[in-house]
Amino acid sequence: MSSTAVHASKRLTLKAYAVRAFVAALIATVLNIVVYYIGDAAGAFPSTIEVMAGKSLQISNVIMMSVLGTLIGMVIFAAVGSLKIFRIIAIVGFILLLFTPASVKDPTTEFVVYLEIMHVVATVVVLWVACWKKHA
């Protein structure tokens, strides 16, 4: 068996990538909704902090960005095909996400902490789902 055939057999099917993307988006979104409501109850998301289109952070923003972020991550995983390379890309992407609060005008410490927790959740979920063993 050639090394090309061995490498090709390690790739997931398109259906497997789609299922993983859906599961990652669902888990990350649910967990980030929980984080959002905890942060909101703690007063971390005041209406005075504008994040998108001059509006404060809303649950719809959390849902949209959780779904989009995890789907983009899983598309990158599918395109790369290598878990080792994807981990590096995901870590670099996460480091870049650490700077997103800089785009928010006058964020509070609590706002930044909860926003970063949501980024950690999404990154960990995507990496966890990407690491699932391939089933025969």
PDB file of C-alpha atoms in Angstrom:
ATOM      1  CA  MET A   1       0.000   0.000   0.000  1.00  0.00           C
ATOM      2  CA  SER A   2       1.474   3.343  -0.963  1.00  0.00           C
ATOM      3  CA  SER A   3       1.860   6.207   1.488  1.00  0.00           C
ATOM      4  CA  THR A   4      -0.635   8.209  -0.588  1.00  0.00           C
ATOM      5  CA  ALA A   5      -3.286   5.547  -0.103  1.00  0.00           C
ATOM      6  CA  VAL A   6      -2.600   5.436   3.640  1.00  0.00           C
ATOM      7  CA  HIS A   7      -2.813   9.222   3.885  1.00  0.00           C
ATOM      8  CA  ALA A   8      -6.020   9.358   1.841  1.00  0.00           C
ATOM      9  CA  SER A   9      -7.673   6.721   4.024  1.00  0.00           C
ATOM     10  CA  LYS A  10      -7.087   8.865   7.127  1.00  0.00           C
ATOM     11  CA  ARG A  11      -9.253  11.680   5.768  1.00  0.00           C
ATOM     12  CA  LEU A  12     -12.827  11.897   6.886  1.00  0.00           C
ATOM     13  CA  THR A  13     -15.739  11.771   4.503  1.00  0.00           C
ATOM     14  CA  LEU A  14     -17.569  14.962   3.632  1.00  0.00           C
ATOM     15  CA  LYS A  15     -20.523  13.698   5.669  1.00  0.00           C
ATOM     16  CA  ALA A  16     -18.275  13.143   8.706  1.00  0.00           C
ATOM     17  CA  TYR A  17     -16.921  16.696   8.434  1.00  0.00           C
ATOM     18  CA  ALA A  18     -20.472  18.060   8.115  1.00  0.00           C
ATOM     19  CA  VAL A  19     -21.655  16.126  11.166  1.00  0.00           C
ATOM     20  CA  ARG A  20     -18.679  17.324  13.185  1.00  0.00           C
ATOM     21  CA  ALA A  21     -19.276  20.911  12.086  1.00  0.00           C
ATOM     22  CA  PHE A  22     -22.935  20.716  13.112  1.00  0.00           C
ATOM     23  CA  VAL A  23     -22.100  19.141  16.477  1.00  0.00           C
ATOM     24  CA  ALA A  24     -19.327  21.667  17.171  1.00  0.00           C
ATOM     25  CA  ALA A  25     -21.598  24.585  16.291  1.00  0.00           C
ATOM     26  CA  LEU A  26     -24.404  23.228  18.461  1.00  0.00           C
ATOM     27  CA  ILE A  27     -22.221  22.546  21.509  1.00  0.00           C
ATOM     28  CA  ALA A  28     -20.296  25.832  21.283  1.00  0.00           C
ATOM     29  CA  THR A  29     -23.495  27.815  20.809  1.00  0.00           C
ATOM     30  CA  VAL A  30     -25.276  26.222  23.773  1.00  0.00           C
ATOM     31  CA  LEU A  31     -22.257  26.671  26.044  1.00  0.00           C
ATOM     32  CA  ASN A  32     -21.743  30.272  24.926  1.00  0.00           C
ATOM     33  CA  ILE A  33     -25.414  31.048  25.537  1.00  0.00           C
ATOM     34  CA  VAL A  34     -24.921  29.824  29.108  1.00  0.00           C
ATOM     35  CA  VAL A  35     -21.769  31.961  29.454  1.00  0.00           C
ATOM     36  CA  TYR A  36     -23.627  34.952  28.003  1.00  0.00           C
ATOM     37  CA  TYR A  37     -26.521  34.671  30.459  1.00  0.00           C
ATOM     38  CA  ILE A  38     -24.151  34.251  33.406  1.00  0.00           C
ATOM     39  CA  GLY A  39     -22.199  37.306  32.257  1.00  0.00           C
ATOM     40  CA  ASP A  40     -25.377  39.266  31.628  1.00  0.00           C
ATOM     41  CA  ALA A  41     -26.657  38.431  35.120  1.00  0.00           C
ATOM     42  CA  ALA A  42     -23.306  39.596  36.500  1.00  0.00           C
ATOM     43  CA  GLY A  43     -23.672  42.899  34.631  1.00  0.00           C
ATOM     44  CA  ALA A  44     -20.809  42.233  32.216  1.00  0.00           C
ATOM     45  CA  PHE A  45     -22.712  43.368  29.129  1.00  0.00           C
ATOM     46  CA  PRO A  46     -24.066  46.869  29.784  1.00  0.00           C
ATOM     47  CA  SER A  47     -25.989  48.569  27.005  1.00  0.00           C
ATOM     48  CA  THR A  48     -23.392  51.347  26.975  1.00  0.00           C
ATOM     49  CA  ILE A  49     -20.779  49.078  25.371  1.00  0.00           C
ATOM     50  CA  GLU A  50     -21.343  49.003  21.610  1.00  0.00           C
ATOM     51  CA  VAL A  51     -20.042  45.966  19.741  1.00  0.00           C
ATOM     52  CA  MET A  52     -21.816  45.587  16.397  1.00  0.00           C
ATOM     53  CA  ALA A  53     -23.508  48.283  14.334  1.00  0.00           C
ATOM     54  CA  GLY A  54     -23.651  50.604  17.328  1.00  0.00           C
ATOM     55  CA  LYS A  55     -25.570  48.106  19.456  1.00  0.00           C
ATOM     56  CA  SER A  56     -24.710  46.349  22.684  1.00  0.00           C
ATOM     57  CA  LEU A  57     -23.878  42.657  22.799  1.00  0.00           C
ATOM     58  CA  GLN A  58     -27.065  40.632  22.381  1.00  0.00           C
ATOM     59  CA  ILE A  59     -27.766  36.912  22.543  1.00  0.00           C
ATOM     60  CA  SER A  60     -28.283  36.954  18.768  1.00  0.00           C
ATOM     61  CA  ASN A  61     -24.664  38.135  18.330  1.00  0.00           C
ATOM     62  CA  VAL A  62     -23.438  35.308  20.544  1.00  0.00           C
ATOM     63  CA  ILE A  63     -25.439  32.713  18.611  1.00  0.00           C
ATOM     64  CA  MET A  64     -24.395  34.056  15.207  1.00  0.00           C
ATOM     65  CA  MET A  65     -20.699  34.305  16.047  1.00  0.00           C
ATOM     66  CA  SER A  66     -20.623  30.926  17.828  1.00  0.00           C
ATOM     67  CA  VAL A  67     -22.161  29.199  14.821  1.00  0.00           C
ATOM     68  CA  LEU A  68     -20.065  31.066  12.238  1.00  0.00           C
ATOM     69  CA  GLY A  69     -16.827  30.702  14.171  1.00  0.00           C
ATOM     70  CA  THR A  70     -17.160  26.982  14.729  1.00  0.00           C
ATOM     71  CA  LEU A  71     -18.308  26.339  11.165  1.00  0.00           C
ATOM     72  CA  ILE A  72     -15.369  28.299   9.775  1.00  0.00           C
ATOM     73  CA  GLY A  73     -13.050  26.358  12.060  1.00  0.00           C
ATOM     74  CA  MET A  74     -14.432  23.028  10.896  1.00  0.00           C
ATOM     75  CA  VAL A  75     -14.245  24.088   7.229  1.00  0.00           C
ATOM     76  CA  ILE A  76     -10.576  24.910   7.773  1.00  0.00           C
ATOM     77  CA  PHE A  77     -10.116  21.498   9.431  1.00  0.00           C
ATOM     78  CA  ALA A  78     -11.739  19.799   6.441  1.00  0.00           C
ATOM     79  CA  ALA A  79      -9.599  21.790   3.994  1.00  0.00           C
ATOM     80  CA  VAL A  80      -6.368  21.074   5.840  1.00  0.00           C
ATOM     81  CA  GLY A  81      -7.175  17.439   6.562  1.00  0.00           C
ATOM     82  CA  SER A  82      -4.332  17.139   9.064  1.00  0.00           C
ATOM     83  CA  LEU A  83      -5.172  17.348  12.748  1.00  0.00           C
ATOM     84  CA  LYS A  84      -1.624  18.390  13.623  1.00  0.00           C
ATOM     85  CA  ILE A  85      -1.641  21.318  11.193  1.00  0.00           C
ATOM     86  CA  PHE A  86      -5.202  22.245  12.159  1.00  0.00           C
ATOM     87  CA  ARG A  87      -4.238  22.458  15.839  1.00  0.00           C
ATOM     88  CA  ILE A  88      -1.531  24.974  14.954  1.00  0.00           C
ATOM     89  CA  ILE A  89      -3.948  27.013  12.834  1.00  0.00           C
ATOM     90  CA  ALA A  90      -6.587  26.890  15.596  1.00  0.00           C
ATOM     91  CA  ILE A  91      -4.123  28.060  18.235  1.00  0.00           C
ATOM     92  CA  VAL A  92      -2.959  30.934  16.024  1.00  0.00           C
ATOM     93  CA  GLY A  93      -6.615  31.813  15.365  1.00  0.00           C
ATOM     94  CA  PHE A  94      -7.347  31.737  19.085  1.00  0.00           C
ATOM     95  CA  ILE A  95      -4.405  34.029  19.824  1.00  0.00           C
ATOM     96  CA  LEU A  96      -5.781  36.477  17.250  1.00  0.00           C
ATOM     97  CA  LEU A  97      -9.201  36.269  18.932  1.00  0.00           C
ATOM     98  CA  LEU A  98      -7.607  37.491  22.154  1.00  0.00           C
ATOM     99  CA  PHE A  99      -7.288  40.896  20.500  1.00  0.00           C
ATOM    100  CA  THR A 100     -10.956  41.253  19.469  1.00  0.00           C
ATOM    101  CA  PRO A 101     -11.925  43.209  22.603  1.00  0.00           C
ATOM    102  CA  ALA A 102      -9.581  45.914  21.299  1.00  0.00           C
ATOM    103  CA  SER A 103     -12.191  46.607  18.607  1.00  0.00           C
ATOM    104  CA  VAL A 104     -14.789  47.410  21.274  1.00  0.00           C
ATOM    105  CA  LYS A 105     -14.939  50.991  22.496  1.00  0.00           C
ATOM    106  CA  ASP A 106     -14.408  51.297  26.265  1.00  0.00           C
ATOM    107  CA  PRO A 107     -15.038  47.683  27.312  1.00  0.00           C
ATOM    108  CA  THR A 108     -15.171  46.860  31.010  1.00  0.00           C
ATOM    109  CA  THR A 109     -12.913  44.211  32.507  1.00  0.00           C
ATOM    110  CA  GLU A 110     -15.943  41.971  33.051  1.00  0.00           C
ATOM    111  CA  PHE A 111     -16.985  42.366  29.423  1.00  0.00           C
ATOM    112  CA  VAL A 112     -13.528  41.351  28.199  1.00  0.00           C
ATOM    113  CA  VAL A 113     -13.352  38.377  30.579  1.00  0.00           C
ATOM    114  CA  TYR A 114     -16.717  36.956  29.496  1.00  0.00           C
ATOM    115  CA  LEU A 115     -16.004  37.596  25.814  1.00  0.00           C
ATOM    116  CA  GLU A 116     -12.687  35.762  26.118  1.00  0.00           C
ATOM    117  CA  ILE A 117     -14.375  32.880  27.956  1.00  0.00           C
ATOM    118  CA  MET A 118     -16.715  32.536  24.969  1.00  0.00           C
ATOM    119  CA  HIS A 119     -13.688  32.461  22.638  1.00  0.00           C
ATOM    120  CA  VAL A 120     -12.062  29.766  24.784  1.00  0.00           C
ATOM    121  CA  VAL A 121     -15.282  27.725  24.713  1.00  0.00           C
ATOM    122  CA  ALA A 122     -15.554  27.878  20.924  1.00  0.00           C
ATOM    123  CA  THR A 123     -11.881  27.034  20.391  1.00  0.00           C
ATOM    124  CA  VAL A 124     -11.898  24.120  22.836  1.00  0.00           C
ATOM    125  CA  VAL A 125     -15.098  22.692  21.349  1.00  0.00           C
ATOM    126  CA  VAL A 126     -13.775  22.866  17.785  1.00  0.00           C
ATOM    127  CA  LEU A 127     -10.482  21.242  18.769  1.00  0.00           C
ATOM    128  CA  TRP A 128     -12.272  18.580  20.812  1.00  0.00           C
ATOM    129  CA  VAL A 129     -14.660  17.674  17.993  1.00  0.00           C
ATOM    130  CA  ALA A 130     -11.839  17.703  15.435  1.00  0.00           C
ATOM    131  CA  CYS A 131      -9.907  15.216  17.601  1.00  0.00           C
ATOM    132  CA  TRP A 132     -12.675  12.619  17.634  1.00  0.00           C
ATOM    133  CA  LYS A 133     -11.476   9.290  16.353  1.00  0.00           C
ATOM    134  CA  LYS A 134     -12.580   8.284  12.880  1.00  0.00           C
ATOM    135  CA  HIS A 135     -15.098   5.451  12.989  1.00  0.00           C
ATOM    136  CA  ALA A 136     -14.768   2.691  10.427  1.00  0.00           C
TER     137      ALA A 136
END
